[in-house]
């Protein structure tokens, strides 16, 4: 994403755990050698992207901030810290101004959800949101994508299909779990609701979320219902979405045109379709939202945050 | 299903369109020869199962009723006719008594949905229902299952993956369409809401539905949220579901135990898990429901209706 967006770095360095130190990654026609991450090694950097787990961020992001740099964190470590801004540039870029050396990025469902909800809130006011997700294997990491590939090969060959890295076989399945639990909710459900409220600046917004993994490689989808303050018909809702930054409306269901993860993977826009009035609730609106979880749900958002910091 | 349940038929005959006449189907250790369907050919039958399209049912079911037989119809032809009972035996068997020679079966989403909702309505009262579906390829017919198989083979072989019978590639995808449209809603969404209201005997119940096809062969799943008249915690909701006919509660998410279509395919129970309080709404409850769309969503329900008629 840094290369694709021609990120204006004078110098780029790559860090990882000691286990990966010495490996090489392609950059700018050549290669970078990966170094082991330490606070000392990160000193002097203007911006450090953290795309490892929450523990790594907690260990090294404060050192970056103390040394005068800025940590742009994709982990969940700081997302709910009041002193750390949680930023989706299309939605709450202004929150960046208050940073003290660490900026958090929301999770890969909350980013596209807030991008689709923000223009509806601005135009009609949000009173309640319900979300069912259809989340791709890559959201759980490369190992699950590899496992899905393997399961598919075994299935086609007529061999037994097994689950090893995930608690259930994902091939030809739909799995309403696999995340750590937080009481009766998945941690993912708790994160999506809490982070969406924070990015939208609506700490009291009621949000119901059910998170489900589906056998898709890349592209998180979600069925969304909103209860609005004022009535919106499908035409005015689509108009509000169309003028919103980062949104692409694909919505001619009579022509079988609506977003699907196969079509959306590889793009940066949050795609919205099946926009329609939900007559079951007062001022109800339903829509289907799809985004590339690796790009806009992760890398693109982080690089956009860094671009804003530079500008 | 007739063989598996040892259906008490003195004689069984098979009918189809003239195109399929002469083909053979296995039955009771031997074979039945398929005859072309006509009103005359159906005369004298006590019970006729209709498992073709709505047009076939409209053409021949009235003749069965006029001749003193009973048409048990799996098509959508008569589902919303006030004079025809729409029956899920576990939910509204009493409606059968009013039949005049035709009995309708709900669609493959409405059947499991009503079985899961009825005990919650009885115990706590339903005020509002929201449903997002994860529907298997077999719901669209054998051709889409074959197409999914083929897409998987081509993908594993590194060949191009194409859609022919469905408007989008289903392999590694999630498709919020493919059904005929009824305004901005899919016809499936309209059917699920209308049939669920009718079976539950709650003509005013507000129901929001989004129907989505997923790359699963057999087993329809749904994320469901209910707003209840009186509060239910997860324990009391599970208890109400556990004592309900046709329901299997699988709900230990900490142990990664919840229903998935891979586990549920081949069974007749409606499996319910991820039961939890939905704090976003007053008296809110969320759950995940999975059933075999070919068995309980279709054949099993029709055979159960016929068994009730006989008893």
XYZ file of C-alpha atoms in Angstrom:
622
model
C 0.000 0.000 0.000
C 2.939 2.290 0.717
C 4.319 1.624 -2.768
C 0.922 1.826 -4.485
C 0.158 5.212 -2.927
C 3.753 6.458 -3.493
C 4.091 7.171 0.213
C 6.624 10.011 0.627
C 9.187 8.167 2.745
C 12.798 9.286 2.602
C 13.749 6.039 4.197
C 11.768 2.890 5.018
C 12.862 0.179 7.431
C 11.217 -3.158 8.215
C 11.040 -4.707 11.682
C 9.651 -7.933 13.053
C 10.177 -10.381 15.906
C 13.697 -11.832 16.316
C 12.364 -14.998 14.641
C 11.818 -13.142 11.324
C 14.920 -10.922 11.557
C 17.139 -11.330 8.508
C 14.323 -12.129 6.085
C 13.798 -9.824 3.133
C 10.785 -7.934 1.790
C 10.536 -6.249 -1.624
C 10.595 -2.442 -1.720
C 11.059 0.072 -4.481
C 12.686 -2.299 -6.957
C 15.036 -3.706 -4.334
C 14.717 -5.404 -0.989
C 14.633 -4.431 2.668
C 16.258 -6.656 5.256
C 14.013 -7.175 8.253
C 15.571 -6.236 11.608
C 14.509 -7.346 15.094
C 12.276 -4.743 16.715
C 13.555 -2.904 19.795
C 12.783 0.548 21.216
C 16.297 1.584 20.281
C 15.913 0.398 16.703
C 12.699 2.434 16.302
C 14.238 5.637 17.730
C 14.471 8.410 15.148
C 11.569 7.242 13.018
C 8.946 9.882 12.193
C 6.177 7.346 11.733
C 6.079 3.672 12.733
C 3.291 1.418 11.446
C 2.394 -1.346 13.900
C 0.743 -4.284 12.143
C 1.534 -7.042 14.634
C -0.525 -8.060 17.680
C -1.706 -5.902 20.568
C 1.201 -7.071 22.746
C 3.828 -5.832 20.303
C 2.088 -2.457 20.097
C 1.889 -2.143 23.886
C 5.553 -3.016 24.150
C 6.950 -0.613 21.561
C 4.427 2.104 20.625
C 4.999 4.156 23.828
C 8.746 4.202 23.065
C 8.054 5.609 19.606
C 5.875 8.370 21.110
C 8.449 9.157 23.828
C 11.148 9.515 21.176
C 9.046 12.094 19.303
C 7.738 9.803 16.568
C 4.161 8.713 15.873
C 2.956 5.117 16.145
C 0.146 4.309 13.693
C -1.275 1.197 15.285
C -3.453 -1.395 13.533
C -3.754 -3.596 16.621
C -6.550 -3.423 19.181
C -4.153 -2.249 21.942
C -5.121 1.428 22.132
C -8.473 1.597 20.341
C -10.514 2.318 23.455
C -7.949 4.535 25.244
C -9.489 7.974 25.619
C -6.087 9.648 25.129
C -5.467 7.867 21.795
C -7.490 8.967 18.764
C -9.247 6.138 16.855
C -9.329 7.360 13.293
C -11.090 6.628 10.009
C -9.928 9.541 7.831
C -13.206 9.781 5.884
C -15.197 9.984 9.132
C -13.264 11.692 11.957
C -9.968 13.035 10.604
C -10.231 15.941 13.075
C -9.659 13.514 15.961
C -6.056 13.164 14.758
C -5.189 16.639 16.010
C -5.279 15.513 19.631
C -2.762 12.697 19.222
C 0.112 12.351 21.660
C 2.292 10.058 19.582
C -0.058 7.111 19.094
C -2.969 6.835 16.642
C -5.223 3.765 16.647
C -7.029 2.239 13.646
C -10.379 0.474 14.137
C -10.985 -3.163 13.380
C -11.681 -4.345 9.831
C -15.481 -4.402 10.297
C -15.752 -1.106 12.174
C -13.848 0.836 9.470
C -16.248 0.105 6.571
C -19.280 0.213 8.879
C -18.490 3.737 10.089
C -17.813 4.917 6.533
C -21.273 3.683 5.463
C -23.055 4.928 8.605
C -21.485 8.404 8.879
C -23.277 9.916 5.852
C -26.589 8.420 6.987
C -26.091 9.898 10.452
C -25.228 13.292 8.989
C -28.298 13.302 6.752
C -30.928 11.516 8.852
C -29.549 10.816 12.360
C -28.850 7.319 13.690
C -30.983 5.915 16.500
C -30.126 2.178 16.341
C -27.932 -0.106 14.217
C -28.102 -3.892 13.682
C -25.272 -5.705 11.872
C -24.776 -9.332 10.764
C -21.308 -9.928 9.336
C -20.024 -12.278 6.625
C -16.277 -12.147 7.365
C -13.519 -13.477 5.146
C -10.888 -16.022 6.198
C -8.076 -13.481 5.796
C -9.472 -11.552 8.753
C -8.231 -14.433 10.907
C -4.794 -14.371 9.270
C -2.964 -16.036 6.447
C -3.063 -19.451 8.122
C -6.844 -19.679 7.770
C -6.686 -18.705 4.091
C -4.109 -21.463 3.588
C -6.322 -23.878 5.524
C -9.341 -22.996 3.359
C -7.202 -23.566 0.231
C -6.109 -26.934 1.569
C -9.650 -27.953 2.523
C -10.800 -27.112 -0.992
C -8.010 -29.153 -2.569
C -8.796 -32.118 -0.332
C -12.522 -31.842 -1.039
C -11.995 -31.792 -4.811
C -9.655 -34.785 -4.517
C -12.258 -36.646 -2.465
C -10.051 -36.663 0.641
C -11.037 -35.874 4.225
C -11.368 -32.191 5.039
C -9.969 -31.152 8.414
C -9.799 -28.092 10.653
C -6.490 -27.358 12.361
C -5.949 -23.610 12.813
C -9.680 -22.797 13.157
C -12.155 -24.493 15.523
C -14.399 -25.595 12.614
C -13.941 -26.500 8.965
C -14.593 -23.248 7.075
C -14.920 -24.870 3.643
C -18.614 -25.029 2.639
C -19.507 -23.761 6.074
C -20.655 -20.698 8.000
C -19.132 -20.297 11.469
C -20.716 -17.929 14.047
C -17.635 -18.057 16.259
C -13.928 -18.735 16.403
C -13.198 -15.464 18.190
C -12.420 -15.339 21.925
C -15.609 -14.853 23.937
C -16.523 -11.923 26.152
C -19.388 -13.402 28.130
C -22.033 -14.484 25.610
C -20.655 -12.167 22.918
C -17.596 -12.693 20.755
C -14.812 -10.181 21.423
C -15.264 -9.189 17.770
C -18.909 -8.242 18.441
C -17.877 -6.133 21.428
C -15.107 -4.419 19.429
C -17.274 -3.626 16.416
C -19.960 -1.991 18.579
C -17.556 -0.057 20.834
C -15.248 1.143 18.050
C -18.129 2.144 15.775
C -19.606 4.294 18.557
C -16.231 5.895 19.224
C -15.388 6.730 15.592
C -18.885 8.124 14.963
C -18.683 10.145 18.194
C -21.967 8.609 19.351
C -21.102 6.976 22.690
C -24.730 6.054 23.415
C -25.661 4.632 19.981
C -27.275 1.198 20.464
C -25.649 -1.363 18.139
C -26.479 -5.079 17.858
C -23.778 -7.186 16.165
C -23.490 -10.867 15.236
C -20.117 -11.820 13.742
C -19.880 -14.818 11.401
C -16.983 -16.261 9.397
C -17.702 -17.403 5.805
C -15.579 -19.297 3.217
C -14.377 -16.200 1.376
C -10.681 -15.340 1.069
C -10.844 -11.529 1.027
C -13.748 -9.127 1.580
C -15.899 -8.585 4.654
C -19.636 -8.169 4.001
C -22.371 -7.048 6.349
C -26.141 -6.836 6.374
C -27.023 -3.579 8.131
C -30.329 -2.165 9.409
C -30.593 1.381 10.758
C -33.333 3.121 12.638
C -33.050 6.814 11.739
C -34.177 10.018 13.469
C -35.963 11.176 10.335
C -37.397 9.093 7.489
C -35.208 8.329 4.461
C -36.382 6.680 1.263
C -33.966 4.578 -0.767
C -33.339 7.383 -3.271
C -32.332 9.958 -0.651
C -30.279 7.388 1.281
C -28.383 6.426 -1.880
C -27.815 10.115 -2.633
C -26.371 10.683 0.857
C -24.103 7.642 0.451
C -23.003 8.592 -3.075
C -21.599 11.973 -2.023
C -19.750 10.481 0.948
C -15.952 10.080 0.783
C -14.779 6.492 0.381
C -18.209 5.096 -0.559
C -19.173 3.447 -3.869
C -22.889 2.780 -4.357
C -23.573 -0.332 -6.482
C -27.310 -0.784 -6.350
C -29.317 -2.054 -9.287
C -30.573 -5.357 -7.893
C -32.972 -5.829 -10.841
C -29.827 -6.069 -12.964
C -28.153 -8.252 -10.319
C -25.822 -5.391 -9.478
C -24.972 -5.177 -5.762
C -21.659 -5.520 -3.939
C -20.096 -8.956 -3.443
C -16.667 -9.655 -1.891
C -15.440 -11.206 -5.161
C -16.051 -7.897 -6.946
C -14.864 -5.665 -4.120
C -11.595 -7.433 -3.194
C -8.634 -5.381 -4.392
C -10.420 -2.015 -4.165
C -10.325 0.678 -1.477
C -13.923 1.931 -1.566
C -16.582 0.755 0.840
C -19.257 -0.642 -1.484
C -22.918 -0.255 -0.542
C -25.978 -1.776 -2.205
C -29.414 -3.300 -1.478
C -30.310 0.108 -0.010
C -34.014 0.040 0.833
C -36.605 1.178 3.308
C -37.084 -1.253 6.194
C -40.807 -0.925 6.887
C -40.580 -3.121 9.987
C -39.228 -0.244 12.061
C -39.906 3.479 12.306
C -37.637 5.349 9.869
C -35.974 2.030 9.028
C -33.320 1.599 6.362
C -31.502 -1.574 5.274
C -28.301 -1.948 3.234
C -25.526 -4.390 2.373
C -21.943 -3.208 2.856
C -18.779 -4.863 1.461
C -15.134 -3.798 1.770
C -11.698 -5.315 1.273
C -10.689 -6.163 4.849
C -6.963 -6.205 4.036
C -6.994 -2.857 2.216
C -9.566 -0.348 3.549
C -10.174 -2.556 6.592
C -6.471 -2.442 7.486
C -3.500 -1.237 5.388
C -5.191 1.529 3.408
C -6.679 3.134 6.515
C -3.317 3.121 8.307
C -1.482 4.645 5.329
C -4.218 7.285 4.916
C -3.768 8.190 8.588
C -0.035 8.589 8.025
C -0.641 10.725 4.927
C -2.901 13.008 6.964
C -0.252 13.276 9.689
C 2.299 14.338 7.070
C 0.010 16.834 5.358
C -37.765 -39.099 3.407
C -40.795 -41.319 2.750
C -38.593 -44.418 2.993
C -36.605 -43.146 5.992
C -39.756 -42.407 7.977
C -41.439 -45.662 6.794
C -44.335 -43.676 5.411
C -47.443 -45.951 5.498
C -48.246 -45.956 1.769
C -50.107 -48.931 0.316
C -49.030 -47.744 -3.084
C -46.662 -45.019 -4.245
C -46.547 -43.554 -7.755
C -44.121 -41.038 -9.214
C -45.083 -38.272 -11.655
C -43.185 -35.591 -13.486
C -43.353 -33.518 -16.648
C -43.675 -35.407 -19.947
C -39.933 -34.763 -20.439
C -39.072 -36.989 -17.447
C -41.788 -39.612 -18.029
C -40.305 -43.101 -18.354
C -37.350 -42.453 -16.038
C -37.023 -44.575 -12.922
C -36.591 -43.751 -9.244
C -35.599 -46.191 -6.486
C -38.308 -47.226 -3.997
C -38.534 -49.991 -1.433
C -35.809 -52.192 -2.915
C -37.197 -51.835 -6.422
C -37.934 -48.998 -8.830
C -40.867 -46.810 -9.737
C -41.389 -45.734 -13.328
C -42.157 -42.029 -13.572
C -45.389 -41.198 -15.425
C -46.421 -37.902 -17.015
C -48.571 -35.866 -14.635
C -52.219 -35.225 -15.602
C -55.331 -34.616 -13.513
C -56.624 -38.021 -14.624
C -53.441 -39.803 -13.573
C -53.630 -38.233 -10.077
C -57.288 -39.201 -9.590
C -57.767 -41.743 -6.810
C -54.688 -40.748 -4.819
C -55.261 -40.058 -1.115
C -52.266 -37.737 -0.818
C -50.211 -36.111 -3.566
C -46.922 -34.388 -2.733
C -46.171 -31.469 -5.044
C -42.445 -30.693 -5.151
C -42.245 -28.972 -8.537
C -42.793 -25.264 -9.287
C -45.759 -23.078 -8.387
C -47.162 -23.443 -11.930
C -47.369 -27.235 -11.658
C -49.123 -26.940 -8.313
C -51.630 -24.400 -9.642
C -52.328 -26.642 -12.622
C -52.878 -29.932 -10.786
C -53.463 -29.410 -7.045
C -57.112 -28.244 -7.479
C -57.847 -31.432 -9.448
C -56.499 -33.543 -6.580
C -58.717 -31.693 -4.098
C -61.785 -31.936 -6.392
C -61.258 -35.706 -6.674
C -61.287 -36.038 -2.874
C -57.530 -36.309 -2.341
C -55.212 -33.934 -0.516
C -52.406 -32.006 -2.206
C -49.412 -31.389 0.102
C -47.704 -28.566 -1.736
C -44.053 -27.509 -1.280
C -44.303 -24.742 -3.894
C -45.160 -21.103 -3.159
C -48.457 -21.333 -5.115
C -50.925 -21.401 -2.210
C -48.883 -20.208 0.754
C -50.676 -16.905 1.137
C -54.203 -18.114 0.173
C -56.436 -17.626 3.204
C -58.402 -20.819 2.401
C -55.244 -22.969 2.323
C -53.518 -23.751 5.625
C -49.766 -23.043 5.741
C -48.408 -25.602 8.156
C -45.301 -26.286 10.216
C -46.400 -29.257 12.354
C -44.336 -28.220 15.397
C -45.887 -24.736 15.331
C -49.465 -24.701 13.994
C -50.639 -28.283 13.402
C -54.176 -27.211 14.369
C -54.394 -25.139 11.165
C -54.503 -28.438 9.231
C -58.066 -29.086 10.375
C -59.461 -26.387 8.108
C -57.968 -27.769 4.900
C -60.124 -28.170 1.803
C -57.885 -30.517 -0.106
C -54.720 -28.423 -0.346
C -52.085 -27.867 2.376
C -49.166 -25.483 1.787
C -45.654 -25.767 3.251
C -43.628 -22.598 3.964
C -40.351 -21.768 2.332
C -37.091 -23.279 3.559
C -36.158 -20.236 5.675
C -39.615 -19.632 7.159
C -39.926 -23.233 8.431
C -36.854 -23.199 10.738
C -37.414 -19.548 11.641
C -40.960 -20.203 12.912
C -39.802 -23.280 14.837
C -37.188 -21.187 16.645
C -39.475 -18.167 17.173
C -42.642 -19.981 18.347
C -41.303 -21.031 21.776
C -39.884 -17.539 22.347
C -43.255 -16.018 21.462
C -45.066 -18.412 23.777
C -42.734 -17.664 26.675
C -41.922 -13.970 26.217
C -44.041 -12.508 23.367
C -42.547 -11.288 20.077
C -42.611 -7.597 19.227
C -40.081 -7.384 16.377
C -37.799 -9.774 14.459
C -34.690 -9.065 12.357
C -33.144 -11.830 10.219
C -30.003 -12.008 8.050
C -29.755 -15.292 6.125
C -26.779 -17.379 5.020
C -28.501 -19.634 2.448
C -27.015 -22.739 0.859
C -26.661 -23.317 -2.879
C -29.103 -26.230 -2.804
C -31.904 -23.780 -1.997
C -31.564 -22.579 -5.593
C -31.642 -26.135 -6.968
C -29.253 -28.866 -7.917
C -27.803 -26.854 -10.799
C -26.246 -24.302 -8.455
C -24.709 -27.043 -6.286
C -23.192 -28.539 -9.450
C -21.974 -25.089 -10.496
C -20.335 -24.547 -7.089
C -18.651 -27.965 -7.390
C -17.390 -27.058 -10.847
C -16.158 -23.630 -9.732
C -14.230 -25.273 -6.921
C -12.626 -27.811 -9.270
C -11.632 -25.062 -11.692
C -10.252 -22.923 -8.892
C -8.119 -25.748 -7.503
C -6.862 -26.500 -11.027
C -5.979 -22.841 -11.537
C -8.578 -22.416 -14.298
C -11.058 -19.576 -14.763
C -14.114 -19.728 -12.519
C -17.392 -18.807 -14.233
C -21.049 -18.243 -13.348
C -23.664 -19.694 -15.673
C -26.810 -20.706 -13.788
C -26.458 -17.997 -11.099
C -25.930 -14.263 -11.707
C -22.634 -14.260 -9.735
C -19.866 -16.733 -8.984
C -20.845 -18.291 -5.642
C -17.437 -19.869 -4.957
C -15.541 -17.810 -2.336
C -18.331 -15.261 -2.485
C -21.374 -13.957 -0.644
C -24.294 -12.901 -2.866
C -27.097 -10.684 -1.488
C -29.337 -11.441 -4.464
C -30.070 -13.861 -7.269
C -33.773 -14.022 -6.385
C -36.407 -12.183 -8.447
C -37.039 -8.712 -7.054
C -40.232 -7.335 -5.562
C -39.504 -3.612 -5.626
C -36.346 -3.072 -3.574
C -36.768 -6.404 -1.715
C -35.996 -9.868 -3.004
C -39.089 -12.060 -3.395
C -37.406 -14.339 -0.852
C -37.361 -11.529 1.705
C -41.057 -10.846 1.117
C -41.925 -14.560 1.404
C -39.948 -15.152 4.602
C -41.629 -12.225 6.362
C -45.168 -12.965 5.129
C -45.030 -16.732 5.712
C -43.445 -16.385 9.151
C -46.259 -14.033 10.213
C -48.887 -16.427 8.873
C -47.489 -19.592 10.494
C -47.023 -17.829 13.847
C -50.545 -16.384 13.595
C -49.111 -12.888 14.133
C -50.281 -10.932 11.058
C -48.926 -7.626 12.382
C -45.504 -8.845 13.583
C -42.825 -6.520 12.133
C -40.041 -8.559 10.505
C -36.932 -7.229 8.729
C -35.197 -9.747 6.429
C -32.059 -9.653 4.274
C -31.498 -12.819 2.229
C -27.962 -13.763 1.180
C -26.572 -16.792 -0.666
C -23.303 -18.326 0.615
C -20.979 -21.046 -0.761
C -22.459 -23.883 1.299
C -24.030 -26.960 -0.297
C -26.699 -27.803 2.287
C -27.899 -25.955 5.398
C -29.502 -22.548 5.747
C -28.237 -20.388 8.612
C -29.659 -17.168 9.991
C -28.644 -14.479 12.461
C -31.819 -13.506 14.327
C -32.600 -10.659 16.738
C -35.906 -10.464 18.604
C -37.495 -7.700 20.599
C -39.677 -9.402 23.206
C -42.706 -8.253 25.222
C -41.035 -9.291 28.474
C -37.337 -9.588 29.263
C -35.582 -12.939 28.751
C -32.067 -13.752 29.820
C -30.021 -16.296 27.861
C -30.683 -19.060 30.388
C -34.479 -18.729 30.282
C -34.474 -18.329 26.489
C -32.398 -21.503 26.092
C -34.771 -23.308 28.461
C -37.794 -22.236 26.377
C -36.054 -23.375 23.197
C -34.889 -26.680 24.685
C -38.408 -27.842 25.529
C -39.765 -26.867 22.094
C -40.545 -29.619 19.562
C -38.085 -29.829 16.677
C -35.420 -27.640 18.323
C -31.879 -28.678 19.309
C -29.951 -26.155 21.402
C -26.168 -26.256 20.766
C -24.778 -23.381 22.731
C -21.421 -23.528 24.452
C -19.502 -20.892 22.490
C -16.596 -20.957 24.967
C -16.071 -24.537 23.808
C -16.643 -23.494 20.169
C -19.963 -25.333 20.205
C -22.708 -23.587 18.183
C -24.608 -24.726 15.092
C -22.918 -24.675 11.687
C -24.432 -25.962 8.414
C -21.677 -28.587 8.088
C -22.762 -30.123 11.398
C -26.503 -29.701 10.855
C -26.812 -31.023 7.270
C -28.476 -34.433 7.299
C -30.483 -33.826 10.474
C -34.118 -32.811 10.972
C -33.849 -30.593 14.060
C -33.660 -26.825 13.895
C -30.393 -26.071 15.672
C -30.118 -22.913 17.774
C -27.047 -21.416 19.421
C -25.333 -18.105 20.247
C -28.418 -17.340 22.368
C -27.738 -14.113 24.245
C -29.272 -10.916 25.496
C -29.172 -8.105 22.944
C -28.678 -5.051 25.158
C -29.077 -2.654 22.233
C -32.884 -3.020 22.315
C -35.502 -3.279 25.050
C -36.024 -6.946 25.927
C -33.647 -7.883 23.114
C -32.499 -11.409 22.378
C -30.097 -12.644 19.684
C -29.558 -16.172 18.355
C -28.110 -18.129 15.430
C -30.386 -20.697 13.760
C -29.317 -23.466 11.340
C -31.419 -26.149 9.630
C -31.077 -28.580 6.730
C -32.992 -26.765 3.977
C -33.627 -29.963 1.993
C -34.908 -31.955 4.984
C -36.730 -29.871 7.610
C -36.849 -26.907 5.220
C -38.646 -29.011 2.606
C -39.125 -32.805 2.448
C -39.376 -33.572 6.165
C -41.977 -30.877 6.762
C -44.148 -32.120 3.866
C -43.975 -35.746 5.018
C -44.757 -34.703 8.609
C -47.837 -32.861 7.302
C -48.958 -36.014 5.476
C -48.363 -38.116 8.608
C -50.567 -35.726 10.590
C -53.272 -35.920 7.920
C -53.227 -39.707 8.172
C -53.222 -39.790 11.973
